[in-house]
mmCIF file of C-alpha atoms in Angstrom:
data_model
loop_
_atom_site.group_PDB
_atom_site.id
_atom_site.type_symbol
_atom_site.label_atom_id
_atom_site.label_comp_id
_atom_site.label_asym_id
_atom_site.label_seq_id
_atom_site.Cartn_x
_atom_site.Cartn_y
_atom_site.Cartn_z
ATOM 1 C CA UNK A 783 -2.661 20.988 -2.104
ATOM 2 C CA UNK A 784 -0.959 17.792 -3.268
ATOM 3 C CA UNK A 785 0.157 15.086 -0.844
ATOM 4 C CA UNK A 786 1.350 11.528 -1.153
ATOM 5 C CA UNK A 787 -1.423 8.990 -0.738
ATOM 6 C CA UNK A 788 -1.020 6.553 2.139
ATOM 7 C CA UNK A 789 -0.249 2.919 1.246
ATOM 8 C CA UNK A 790 -2.991 0.389 1.868
ATOM 9 C CA UNK A 791 -2.106 -2.356 4.379
ATOM 10 C CA UNK A 792 -2.575 -5.803 2.881
ATOM 11 C CA UNK A 793 -5.391 -7.853 4.361
ATOM 12 C CA UNK A 794 -5.240 -11.649 4.754
ATOM 13 C CA UNK A 795 -6.795 -13.738 1.981
ATOM 14 C CA UNK A 796 -10.297 -14.969 2.678
ATOM 15 C CA UNK A 797 -10.571 -18.504 3.996
ATOM 16 C CA UNK A 798 -14.022 -19.104 2.516
ATOM 17 C CA UNK A 799 -14.365 -21.867 -0.079
ATOM 18 C CA UNK A 800 -16.311 -21.416 -3.307
ATOM 19 C CA UNK A 801 -19.189 -23.505 -1.957
ATOM 20 C CA UNK A 802 -19.305 -21.479 1.263
ATOM 21 C CA UNK A 803 -19.389 -18.235 -0.702
ATOM 22 C CA UNK A 804 -22.217 -19.484 -2.883
ATOM 23 C CA UNK A 805 -24.162 -20.665 0.163
ATOM 24 C CA UNK A 806 -23.716 -17.264 1.824
ATOM 25 C CA UNK A 807 -25.017 -15.540 -1.323
ATOM 26 C CA UNK A 808 -28.018 -17.886 -1.499
ATOM 27 C CA UNK A 809 -28.810 -17.181 2.160
ATOM 28 C CA UNK A 810 -28.611 -13.426 1.503
ATOM 29 C CA UNK A 811 -30.864 -13.678 -1.533
ATOM 30 C CA UNK A 812 -33.358 -15.689 0.501
ATOM 31 C CA UNK A 813 -33.924 -12.917 3.022
ATOM 32 C CA UNK A 814 -37.328 -11.227 2.977
ATOM 33 C CA UNK A 815 -35.908 -7.729 3.375
ATOM 34 C CA UNK A 816 -32.643 -5.985 2.660
ATOM 35 C CA UNK A 817 -29.600 -7.364 4.463
ATOM 36 C CA UNK A 818 -27.775 -5.203 6.999
ATOM 37 C CA UNK A 819 -24.483 -3.535 6.093
ATOM 38 C CA UNK A 820 -21.575 -5.095 7.976
ATOM 39 C CA UNK A 821 -19.869 -2.626 10.339
ATOM 40 C CA UNK A 822 -16.198 -2.043 11.117
ATOM 41 C CA UNK A 823 -14.740 -4.728 13.346
ATOM 42 C CA UNK A 824 -16.203 -7.624 11.352
ATOM 43 C CA UNK A 825 -13.333 -9.725 9.961
ATOM 44 C CA UNK A 826 -14.771 -9.861 6.422
ATOM 45 C CA UNK A 827 -13.977 -6.164 6.026
ATOM 46 C CA UNK A 828 -10.301 -6.837 6.688
ATOM 47 C CA UNK A 829 -9.853 -9.814 4.371
ATOM 48 C CA UNK A 830 -8.720 -9.736 0.787
ATOM 49 C CA UNK A 831 -11.888 -10.925 -0.923
ATOM 50 C CA UNK A 832 -11.760 -13.932 -3.227
ATOM 51 C CA UNK A 833 -11.428 -13.139 -6.947
ATOM 52 C CA UNK A 834 -14.624 -13.919 -8.803
ATOM 53 C CA UNK A 835 -14.077 -16.966 -10.985
ATOM 54 C CA UNK A 836 -17.564 -18.345 -11.513
ATOM 55 C CA UNK A 837 -18.528 -19.258 -7.951
ATOM 56 C CA UNK A 838 -22.124 -18.219 -8.765
ATOM 57 C CA UNK A 839 -24.609 -19.067 -11.452
ATOM 58 C CA UNK A 840 -25.251 -16.189 -13.845
ATOM 59 C CA UNK A 841 -28.728 -15.656 -12.398
ATOM 60 C CA UNK A 842 -27.346 -15.633 -8.845
ATOM 61 C CA UNK A 843 -24.716 -13.065 -9.777
ATOM 62 C CA UNK A 844 -27.328 -10.853 -11.427
ATOM 63 C CA UNK A 845 -29.613 -11.140 -8.395
ATOM 64 C CA UNK A 846 -26.752 -10.342 -6.014
ATOM 65 C CA UNK A 847 -25.819 -7.232 -8.010
ATOM 66 C CA UNK A 848 -29.433 -6.058 -7.982
ATOM 67 C CA UNK A 849 -29.713 -6.678 -4.227
ATOM 68 C CA UNK A 850 -26.488 -4.730 -3.653
ATOM 69 C CA UNK A 851 -27.878 -1.876 -5.711
ATOM 70 C CA UNK A 852 -31.036 -1.843 -3.600
ATOM 71 C CA UNK A 853 -29.003 -1.737 -0.365
ATOM 72 C CA UNK A 854 -26.797 1.052 -1.737
ATOM 73 C CA UNK A 855 -29.850 3.134 -2.668
ATOM 74 C CA UNK A 856 -31.539 2.533 0.680
ATOM 75 C CA UNK A 857 -28.448 3.431 2.733
ATOM 76 C CA UNK A 858 -28.039 5.810 0.798
ATOM 77 C CA UNK A 859 -24.548 5.678 -0.694
ATOM 78 C CA UNK A 860 -22.568 5.944 -3.899
ATOM 79 C CA UNK A 861 -20.944 2.512 -3.760
ATOM 80 C CA UNK A 862 -21.157 -0.833 -2.021
ATOM 81 C CA UNK A 863 -18.740 -3.765 -1.964
ATOM 82 C CA UNK A 864 -19.820 -7.373 -1.475
ATOM 83 C CA UNK A 865 -17.795 -7.736 1.779
ATOM 84 C CA UNK A 866 -20.010 -5.006 3.245
ATOM 85 C CA UNK A 867 -22.832 -7.534 3.050
ATOM 86 C CA UNK A 868 -20.634 -10.288 4.475
ATOM 87 C CA UNK A 869 -19.816 -11.800 1.063
ATOM 88 C CA UNK A 870 -16.019 -12.128 0.533
ATOM 89 C CA UNK A 871 -16.112 -11.704 -3.247
ATOM 90 C CA UNK A 872 -14.326 -9.111 -5.372
ATOM 91 C CA UNK A 873 -17.540 -7.464 -6.506
ATOM 92 C CA UNK A 874 -18.758 -3.887 -6.040
ATOM 93 C CA UNK A 875 -21.503 -1.644 -7.390
ATOM 94 C CA UNK A 876 -21.126 2.106 -7.995
ATOM 95 C CA UNK A 877 -23.533 4.930 -8.773
ATOM 96 C CA UNK A 878 -23.629 8.631 -7.923
ATOM 97 C CA UNK A 879 -26.816 10.457 -8.858
ATOM 98 C CA UNK A 880 -27.082 12.769 -5.842
ATOM 99 C CA UNK A 881 -27.896 16.449 -6.272
ATOM 100 C CA UNK A 882 -24.940 18.397 -4.904
ATOM 101 C CA UNK A 883 -24.425 22.113 -4.387
ATOM 102 C CA UNK A 884 -22.849 23.530 -7.581
ATOM 103 C CA UNK A 885 -19.961 25.115 -5.666
ATOM 104 C CA UNK A 886 -19.159 21.841 -3.933
ATOM 105 C CA UNK A 887 -19.489 19.957 -7.215
ATOM 106 C CA UNK A 888 -16.957 22.233 -8.882
ATOM 107 C CA UNK A 889 -14.412 22.135 -6.056
ATOM 108 C CA UNK A 890 -14.710 18.383 -5.608
ATOM 109 C CA UNK A 891 -14.977 17.688 -9.354
ATOM 110 C CA UNK A 892 -18.135 15.721 -8.638
ATOM 111 C CA UNK A 893 -20.177 14.707 -11.654
ATOM 112 C CA UNK A 894 -22.932 12.062 -12.025
ATOM 113 C CA UNK A 895 -21.783 8.467 -12.296
ATOM 114 C CA UNK A 896 -24.086 5.946 -13.938
ATOM 115 C CA UNK A 897 -24.674 2.574 -12.316
ATOM 116 C CA UNK A 898 -22.227 -0.211 -13.052
ATOM 117 C CA UNK A 899 -20.818 -3.303 -11.362
ATOM 118 C CA UNK A 900 -17.146 -4.270 -11.193
ATOM 119 C CA UNK A 901 -15.546 -7.651 -10.615
ATOM 120 C CA UNK A 902 -11.874 -8.266 -9.731
ATOM 121 C CA UNK A 903 -10.953 -4.568 -10.012
ATOM 122 C CA UNK A 904 -7.592 -2.895 -9.753
ATOM 123 C CA UNK A 905 -6.575 0.695 -10.335
ATOM 124 C CA UNK A 906 -3.459 2.702 -11.059
ATOM 125 C CA UNK A 907 -2.882 6.463 -10.863
ATOM 126 C CA UNK A 908 -2.805 8.513 -14.033
ATOM 127 C CA UNK A 909 -0.439 11.356 -13.286
ATOM 128 C CA UNK A 910 0.731 12.543 -9.875
ATOM 129 C CA UNK A 911 -2.100 14.882 -8.854
ATOM 130 C CA UNK A 912 -3.952 14.126 -5.611
ATOM 131 C CA UNK A 913 -7.038 15.520 -3.883
ATOM 132 C CA UNK A 914 -7.947 15.651 -0.173
ATOM 133 C CA UNK A 915 -11.573 15.714 0.970
ATOM 134 C CA UNK A 916 -13.789 14.390 3.741
ATOM 135 C CA UNK A 917 -15.008 10.876 3.075
ATOM 136 C CA UNK A 918 -17.304 8.446 4.881
ATOM 137 C CA UNK A 919 -18.231 4.782 4.690
ATOM 138 C CA UNK A 920 -21.458 2.821 5.074
ATOM 139 C CA UNK A 921 -19.520 0.313 7.184
ATOM 140 C CA UNK A 922 -18.377 2.994 9.629
ATOM 141 C CA UNK A 923 -21.537 4.940 10.178
ATOM 142 C CA UNK A 924 -21.489 8.249 11.978
ATOM 143 C CA UNK A 925 -17.949 9.367 11.145
ATOM 144 C CA UNK A 926 -15.971 11.057 8.390
ATOM 145 C CA UNK A 927 -12.295 11.803 7.839
ATOM 146 C CA UNK A 928 -10.169 13.521 5.234
ATOM 147 C CA UNK A 929 -8.559 11.122 2.768
ATOM 148 C CA UNK A 930 -5.916 12.020 0.206
ATOM 149 C CA UNK A 931 -6.451 10.050 -2.999
ATOM 150 C CA UNK A 932 -5.256 10.083 -6.581
ATOM 151 C CA UNK A 933 -7.213 12.648 -8.570
ATOM 152 C CA UNK A 934 -7.109 10.532 -11.756
ATOM 153 C CA UNK A 935 -7.029 6.745 -11.985
ATOM 154 C CA UNK A 936 -7.406 4.017 -14.561
ATOM 155 C CA UNK A 937 -9.639 1.176 -13.441
ATOM 156 C CA UNK A 938 -9.235 -2.345 -14.805
ATOM 157 C CA UNK A 939 -12.061 -4.736 -14.058
ATOM 158 C CA UNK A 940 -14.307 -7.506 -15.290
ATOM 159 C CA UNK A 941 -17.923 -6.905 -16.259
ATOM 160 C CA UNK A 942 -20.634 -9.278 -14.985
ATOM 161 C CA UNK A 943 -20.795 -10.851 -18.461
ATOM 162 C CA UNK A 944 -17.141 -11.879 -18.107
ATOM 163 C CA UNK A 945 -15.656 -9.351 -20.500
ATOM 164 C CA UNK A 946 -12.621 -7.282 -19.544
ATOM 165 C CA UNK A 947 -12.951 -3.514 -19.262
ATOM 166 C CA UNK A 948 -10.788 -0.506 -18.528
ATOM 167 C CA UNK A 949 -11.645 3.147 -18.067
ATOM 168 C CA UNK A 950 -10.304 6.418 -16.753
ATOM 169 C CA UNK A 951 -11.975 8.259 -13.869
ATOM 170 C CA UNK A 952 -11.310 11.713 -12.447
ATOM 171 C CA UNK A 953 -12.317 13.761 -9.438
ATOM 172 C CA UNK A 954 -15.042 12.369 -7.195
ATOM 173 C CA UNK A 955 -15.655 9.437 -9.531
ATOM 174 C CA UNK A 956 -12.025 8.416 -9.075
ATOM 175 C CA UNK A 957 -12.500 8.662 -5.296
ATOM 176 C CA UNK A 958 -15.485 6.282 -5.433
ATOM 177 C CA UNK A 959 -13.542 3.834 -7.615
ATOM 178 C CA UNK A 960 -10.605 3.833 -5.195
ATOM 179 C CA UNK A 961 -12.806 3.536 -2.089
ATOM 180 C CA UNK A 962 -14.755 0.529 -3.368
ATOM 181 C CA UNK A 963 -11.720 -1.253 -4.827
ATOM 182 C CA UNK A 964 -9.890 -0.828 -1.515
ATOM 183 C CA UNK A 965 -12.795 -2.595 0.225
ATOM 184 C CA UNK A 966 -12.128 -5.699 -1.873
ATOM 185 C CA UNK A 967 -8.528 -5.842 -0.646
ATOM 186 C CA UNK A 968 -9.344 -5.525 3.040
ATOM 187 C CA UNK A 969 -8.987 -1.743 3.192
ATOM 188 C CA UNK A 970 -11.072 0.958 4.851
ATOM 189 C CA UNK A 971 -10.847 4.674 4.219
ATOM 190 C CA UNK A 972 -9.279 5.255 7.639
ATOM 191 C CA UNK A 973 -6.212 3.317 6.495
ATOM 192 C CA UNK A 974 -5.497 6.249 4.189
ATOM 193 C CA UNK A 975 -7.165 8.936 6.316
ATOM 194 C CA UNK A 976 -5.826 11.830 8.350
ATOM 195 C CA UNK A 977 -6.803 10.791 11.865
ATOM 196 C CA UNK A 978 -6.710 14.350 13.248
ATOM 197 C CA UNK A 979 -9.498 15.185 10.810
ATOM 198 C CA UNK A 980 -11.826 12.452 12.136
ATOM 199 C CA UNK A 981 -15.226 13.874 13.042
ATOM 200 C CA UNK A 982 -18.591 12.429 13.856
ATOM 201 C CA UNK A 983 -21.387 13.485 11.556
ATOM 202 C CA UNK A 984 -22.810 16.014 13.982
ATOM 203 C CA UNK A 985 -19.520 17.827 14.550
ATOM 204 C CA UNK A 986 -18.719 17.691 10.844
ATOM 205 C CA UNK A 987 -22.047 19.326 10.011
ATOM 206 C CA UNK A 988 -21.593 21.939 12.744
ATOM 207 C CA UNK A 989 -18.017 22.923 11.957
ATOM 208 C CA UNK A 990 -16.483 21.495 8.776
ATOM 209 C CA UNK A 991 -19.214 21.004 6.153
ATOM 210 C CA UNK A 992 -17.548 23.175 3.511
ATOM 211 C CA UNK A 993 -16.878 22.245 -0.124
ATOM 212 C CA UNK A 994 -13.156 22.076 0.655
ATOM 213 C CA UNK A 995 -11.072 21.204 3.722
ATOM 214 C CA UNK A 996 -9.153 24.417 4.443
ATOM 215 C CA UNK A 997 -11.254 25.327 7.520
ATOM 216 C CA UNK A 998 -10.952 21.831 8.969
ATOM 217 C CA UNK A 999 -7.235 21.683 8.203
ATOM 218 C CA UNK A 1000 -6.601 24.893 10.133
ATOM 219 C CA UNK A 1001 -9.044 24.110 12.948
ATOM 220 C CA UNK A 1002 -7.979 20.528 13.573
ATOM 221 C CA UNK A 1003 -4.312 20.779 12.627
ATOM 222 C CA UNK A 1004 -3.706 18.274 9.837
ATOM 223 C CA UNK A 1005 -2.092 18.363 6.378
ATOM 224 C CA UNK A 1006 -0.220 21.540 7.178
ATOM 225 C CA UNK A 1007 1.414 23.040 4.051
#
């Protein structure tokens, strides 16, 4: 099934200054334990994060990326954006090493994704093919909804060392790229989601935890052909 992807509403630009962002990062790095993940309703999740242009020292940036990786692993998740820790910077980390049922992996085109960090990312579709699957978010715990996304995208971003990079991603990797990049522009997956598909984790596990969405589509009445 191919459907048009929903447009992402534009979030307001962050009002934080460079010095305020750096102070927030220093406070986060000074915590004894892992910081909590900001939940939906916090304004930072709805702001367009500030482009990274050297607000942090190289060591601070490296430490922030490592801390974000630790939080992502502990959650656990396959991606984490800086705004999810209350930091309005266009920075995200991605990694997918989870063992997934082979049938689900094939249907969802889910393959391992090695760890990497992206700064100031943007993506564009490659082709017109889309894919619709259930998706969740660490900043909206306890719920999932079906989201239609581009099946293939090209990601343009900056590496932590300042160099420019570009790469193509397909299947579930493309979904992760789109999800995390959307976070940096004030977007959440529900902005693109099919609201009739929304399910809490318990009901999803009881009724709709299939590799694809056909059962949920028929049972909940969304994305009718």
